[in-house]
GROMACS .gro file of C-alpha atoms in nm:
model
  232
    1MET     CA    1  -1.354  -1.354  -0.351
    2VAL     CA    2  -1.155  -1.054  -0.227
    3THR     CA    3  -1.345  -0.821   0.006
    4LEU     CA    4  -1.296  -0.464   0.122
    5ALA     CA    5  -1.194  -0.604   0.460
    6ASP     CA    6  -0.921  -0.804   0.285
    7CYS     CA    7  -0.795  -0.486   0.119
    8GLU     CA    8  -0.792  -0.300   0.450
    9ARG     CA    9  -0.610  -0.580   0.634
   10THR     CA   10  -0.346  -0.601   0.362
   11GLN     CA   11  -0.294  -0.223   0.362
   12HIS     CA   12  -0.256  -0.229   0.740
   13ALA     CA   13  -0.010  -0.519   0.723
   14TRP     CA   14   0.195  -0.331   0.461
   15PHE     CA   15   0.234  -0.030   0.687
   16ARG     CA   16   0.324  -0.254   0.983
   17ALA     CA   17   0.590  -0.425   0.771
   18GLN     CA   18   0.732  -0.087   0.670
   19ALA     CA   19   0.746   0.016   1.036
   20ALA     CA   20   0.925  -0.307   1.129
   21ALA     CA   21   1.182  -0.252   0.855
   22THR     CA   22   1.257   0.113   0.930
   23GLY     CA   23   1.266   0.135   1.308
   24GLY     CA   24   0.905   0.245   1.338
   25ARG     CA   25   0.636   0.131   1.574
   26ALA     CA   26   0.288  -0.020   1.570
   27PHE     CA   27   0.069   0.046   1.874
   28GLY     CA   28  -0.290   0.081   1.987
   29THR     CA   29  -0.492   0.343   2.168
   30HIS     CA   30  -0.861   0.322   2.262
   31ARG     CA   31  -1.023   0.135   1.967
   32MET     CA   32  -0.762   0.275   1.726
   33ASP     CA   33  -0.453   0.104   1.577
   34TRP     CA   34  -0.155   0.318   1.475
   35VAL     CA   35   0.169   0.286   1.281
   36TRP     CA   36   0.463   0.526   1.308
   37LEU     CA   37   0.676   0.551   0.990
   38PRO     CA   38   0.994   0.743   1.075
   39GLU     CA   39   1.129   0.770   0.719
   40THR     CA   40   0.826   0.966   0.600
   41ARG     CA   41   0.744   1.112   0.944
   42GLU     CA   42   0.385   0.984   0.922
   43MET     CA   43   0.165   0.870   1.209
   44LEU     CA   44  -0.114   0.661   1.056
   45CYS     CA   45  -0.433   0.510   1.198
   46LEU     CA   46  -0.569   0.223   0.994
   47PHE     CA   47  -0.942   0.152   0.967
   48PRO     CA   48  -1.074   0.212   1.319
   49THR     CA   49  -1.427   0.095   1.393
   50GLU     CA   50  -1.478   0.408   1.601
   51ILE     CA   51  -1.291   0.737   1.642
   52THR     CA   52  -1.276   0.847   2.003
   53GLU     CA   53  -1.110   1.131   2.188
   54ALA     CA   54  -0.944   0.871   2.413
   55GLY     CA   55  -0.795   0.704   2.107
   56LEU     CA   56  -0.700   1.015   1.913
   57LEU     CA   57  -0.541   1.247   2.170
   58PRO     CA   58  -0.264   1.012   2.292
   59ALA     CA   59  -0.163   0.942   1.932
   60LEU     CA   60  -0.152   1.313   1.849
   61ALA     CA   61   0.072   1.368   2.150
   62GLU     CA   62   0.297   1.081   2.041
   63ALA     CA   63   0.313   1.223   1.689
   64GLU     CA   64   0.423   1.561   1.821
   65ARG     CA   65   0.680   1.399   2.049
   66ARG     CA   66   0.833   1.206   1.760
   67GLY     CA   67   0.843   1.504   1.525
   68ALA     CA   68   0.580   1.378   1.283
   69ALA     CA   69   0.499   1.591   0.981
   70VAL     CA   70   0.148   1.455   0.938
   71VAL     CA   71  -0.112   1.237   1.109
   72GLY     CA   72  -0.337   1.037   0.879
   73VAL     CA   73  -0.648   0.828   0.939
   74TRP     CA   74  -0.773   0.574   0.683
   75LEU     CA   75  -1.146   0.501   0.708
   76ASN     CA   76  -1.414   0.295   0.547
   77ALA     CA   77  -1.753   0.443   0.470
   78ALA     CA   78  -1.918   0.306   0.785
   79VAL     CA   79  -1.717   0.515   1.033
   80LYS     CA   80  -1.826   0.867   1.123
   81PRO     CA   81  -1.545   1.126   1.104
   82GLY     CA   82  -1.697   1.383   1.340
   83GLU     CA   83  -1.414   1.367   1.595
   84LEU     CA   84  -1.160   1.421   1.316
   85GLU     CA   85  -1.344   1.729   1.196
   86ARG     CA   86  -1.349   1.867   1.550
   87ARG     CA   87  -0.972   1.818   1.568
   88ARG     CA   88  -0.921   2.007   1.240
   89PHE     CA   89  -0.833   1.710   1.024
   90GLY     CA   90  -0.892   1.773   0.654
   91ARG     CA   91  -1.053   1.532   0.411
   92GLY     CA   92  -0.792   1.377   0.180
   93TRP     CA   93  -0.770   1.153  -0.122
   94GLN     CA   94  -0.984   0.843  -0.168
   95PRO     CA   95  -0.825   0.499  -0.203
   96TRP     CA   96  -1.012   0.313  -0.477
   97TRP     CA   97  -0.983  -0.056  -0.392
   98MET     CA   98  -0.927  -0.280  -0.694
   99THR     CA   99  -0.863  -0.654  -0.727
  100VAL     CA  100  -0.783  -0.912  -0.993
  101PRO     CA  101  -0.732  -1.291  -0.980
  102LEU     CA  102  -0.394  -1.416  -1.093
  103ASP     CA  103  -0.413  -1.648  -1.392
  104PRO     CA  104  -0.212  -1.956  -1.285
  105GLU     CA  105  -0.178  -2.091  -1.638
  106ARG     CA  106  -0.051  -1.760  -1.774
  107GLN     CA  107   0.189  -1.713  -1.483
  108ALA     CA  108   0.319  -2.070  -1.515
  109ALA     CA  109   0.384  -2.011  -1.884
  110GLY     CA  110   0.567  -1.689  -1.807
  111GLY     CA  111   0.300  -1.461  -1.956
  112ASP     CA  112   0.423  -1.222  -2.219
  113ALA     CA  113   0.790  -1.181  -2.298
  114PRO     CA  114   0.950  -0.992  -2.005
  115ASP     CA  115   1.025  -0.624  -2.053
  116GLY     CA  116   1.400  -0.574  -2.018
  117ARG     CA  117   1.350  -0.229  -1.869
  118VAL     CA  118   1.210  -0.375  -1.545
  119ARG     CA  119   1.380  -0.603  -1.293
  120LEU     CA  120   1.342  -0.712  -0.932
  121ASP     CA  121   1.591  -0.545  -0.703
  122ALA     CA  122   1.876  -0.755  -0.567
  123PRO     CA  123   2.011  -0.756  -0.308
  124ALA     CA  124   1.691  -0.684  -0.118
  125GLU     CA  125   1.682  -0.399   0.133
  126GLY     CA  126   1.436  -0.227   0.364
  127VAL     CA  127   1.095  -0.391   0.377
  128CYS     CA  128   1.211  -0.638   0.110
  129ALA     CA  129   1.477  -0.773   0.349
  130LEU     CA  130   1.235  -0.885   0.622
  131ASP     CA  131   1.242  -1.249   0.729
  132PRO     CA  132   1.041  -1.436   0.616
  133PRO     CA  133   1.048  -1.271   0.270
  134GLN     CA  134   0.720  -1.088   0.211
  135ALA     CA  135   0.791  -0.792  -0.018
  136TRP     CA  136   0.966  -0.740  -0.351
  137ARG     CA  137   1.047  -0.419  -0.536
  138ALA     CA  138   1.057  -0.388  -0.914
  139THR     CA  139   1.254  -0.100  -1.063
  140ALA     CA  140   1.233   0.040  -1.416
  141HIS     CA  141   1.524   0.193  -1.607
  142VAL     CA  142   1.538   0.347  -1.952
  143GLY     CA  143   1.899   0.322  -2.051
  144ASP     CA  144   2.091   0.435  -1.742
  145GLU     CA  145   1.803   0.652  -1.618
  146TRP     CA  146   1.581   0.546  -1.327
  147ALA     CA  147   1.222   0.561  -1.452
  148GLY     CA  148   0.993   0.410  -1.189
  149GLN     CA  149   0.928   0.147  -0.926
  150SER     CA  150   0.661  -0.042  -0.734
  151TYR     CA  151   0.632  -0.306  -0.461
  152VAL     CA  152   0.438  -0.628  -0.419
  153PHE     CA  153   0.364  -0.746  -0.066
  154VAL     CA  154   0.241  -1.089   0.044
  155PRO     CA  155   0.139  -1.077   0.413
  156PRO     CA  156   0.297  -1.372   0.597
  157GLU     CA  157  -0.009  -1.432   0.818
  158GLN     CA  158  -0.343  -1.422   0.635
  159GLY     CA  159  -0.514  -1.747   0.728
  160GLY     CA  160  -0.650  -1.931   0.427
  161LYS     CA  161  -0.623  -1.629   0.200
  162HIS     CA  162  -0.358  -1.604  -0.071
  163LEU     CA  163  -0.346  -1.231  -0.142
  164ALA     CA  164  -0.078  -0.989  -0.256
  165GLY     CA  165  -0.090  -0.610  -0.257
  166ILE     CA  166   0.064  -0.376  -0.513
  167PHE     CA  167   0.194  -0.061  -0.343
  168ASP     CA  168   0.368   0.267  -0.422
  169MET     CA  169   0.342   0.243  -0.801
  170TYR     CA  170   0.531   0.530  -0.960
  171VAL     CA  171   0.646   0.603  -1.314
  172ALA     CA  172   0.838   0.924  -1.382
  173PRO     CA  173   0.622   1.171  -1.580
  174GLU     CA  174   0.854   1.174  -1.881
  175HIS     CA  175   0.826   0.794  -1.910
  176ARG     CA  176   0.450   0.753  -1.873
  177ARG     CA  177   0.244   0.596  -2.150
  178THR     CA  178   0.545   0.397  -2.264
  179GLY     CA  179   0.434   0.065  -2.115
  180LEU     CA  180   0.644   0.088  -1.799
  181GLY     CA  181   0.345   0.076  -1.564
  182THR     CA  182   0.223  -0.240  -1.734
  183ALA     CA  183   0.573  -0.389  -1.724
  184LEU     CA  184   0.604  -0.319  -1.351
  185LEU     CA  185   0.265  -0.481  -1.288
  186ASP     CA  186   0.358  -0.785  -1.494
  187ARG     CA  187   0.688  -0.836  -1.314
  188LEU     CA  188   0.530  -0.800  -0.972
  189SER     CA  189   0.241  -1.027  -1.068
  190GLN     CA  190   0.493  -1.298  -1.146
  191ALA     CA  191   0.670  -1.243  -0.814
  192ALA     CA  192   0.335  -1.265  -0.632
  193ALA     CA  193   0.243  -1.588  -0.810
  194ASP     CA  194   0.584  -1.734  -0.728
  195ALA     CA  195   0.515  -1.652  -0.361
  196GLY     CA  196   0.182  -1.838  -0.372
  197ALA     CA  197  -0.062  -1.550  -0.419
  198GLU     CA  198  -0.388  -1.612  -0.604
  199HIS     CA  199  -0.526  -1.255  -0.612
  200LEU     CA  200  -0.378  -0.908  -0.641
  201LEU     CA  201  -0.525  -0.600  -0.475
  202LEU     CA  202  -0.431  -0.234  -0.465
  203ASN     CA  203  -0.554   0.113  -0.380
  204ALA     CA  204  -0.574   0.332  -0.686
  205THR     CA  205  -0.632   0.697  -0.758
  206PRO     CA  206  -0.844   0.807  -1.055
  207GLU     CA  207  -0.525   0.870  -1.255
  208GLY     CA  208  -0.432   0.502  -1.235
  209LEU     CA  209  -0.769   0.351  -1.323
  210GLU     CA  210  -0.697   0.309  -1.693
  211LEU     CA  211  -0.372   0.122  -1.632
  212TYR     CA  212  -0.526  -0.116  -1.381
  213ARG     CA  213  -0.848  -0.177  -1.571
  214ASN     CA  214  -0.644  -0.261  -1.879
  215ARG     CA  215  -0.478  -0.535  -1.671
  216GLY     CA  216  -0.811  -0.677  -1.555
  217PHE     CA  217  -0.850  -0.509  -1.215
  218GLN     CA  218  -1.206  -0.446  -1.096
  219LEU     CA  219  -1.314  -0.166  -0.862
  220ILE     CA  220  -1.481  -0.312  -0.551
  221GLY     CA  221  -1.516  -0.005  -0.330
  222LYS     CA  222  -1.377   0.324  -0.208
  223GLY     CA  223  -1.231   0.441   0.121
  224ARG     CA  224  -1.153   0.777   0.277
  225THR     CA  225  -0.848   0.943   0.429
  226TRP     CA  226  -0.821   1.235   0.670
  227TRP     CA  227  -0.505   1.434   0.745
  228TYR     CA  228  -0.370   1.670   1.007
  229HIS     CA  229  -0.044   1.852   0.928
  230LEU     CA  230   0.163   1.940   1.231
  231PRO     CA  231   0.345   2.274   1.247
  232ALA     CA  232   0.698   2.256   1.107
   0.00000   0.00000   0.00000
């Protein structure tokens, strides 16, 4: 069974992997864990059990020093956001946590015929080039035109769990409702199964619910995000 805590740990591990691949940094302040992502200029706090002034202020100072564009805090429903409100953070989008078990028989048989518009990137780069291998990117093309992409991430250290996360799913607007989202999911599901994963998880927005539900994903809970935009 995949829990909300599993989803949160996998999301946190994904951001740490991105930081490791892009010259970022993971660090802690008082009861708060942070990741600095230089490519997107984001300073992110992942699922603190408590938000304190002693944890928040040093990270805000570090964000300003590094030239961050935004500071984000991901929360579960149990944590009170009062300190964020006092610091003028604004409530953001909700991650809708969804999971699905991988069907080993279907994956072993190759599932449906592969969609030729989607392939795994090679050679690997960025987060996909980490050692040991833990992330793979699938890219969609229609003819010679780039049409979308997504990642699958299998955390290298997760105890007895065998989980994989789907991240950064995007299909260009002019190519939506043409099966590309499904094709990306199918290709990444196969990559996850090949890496030993038994369940997939992801954070969805309401716009993606239909796609994921059609592929068997079930909603298991919702989170919250809060954001503070630094002056340009």
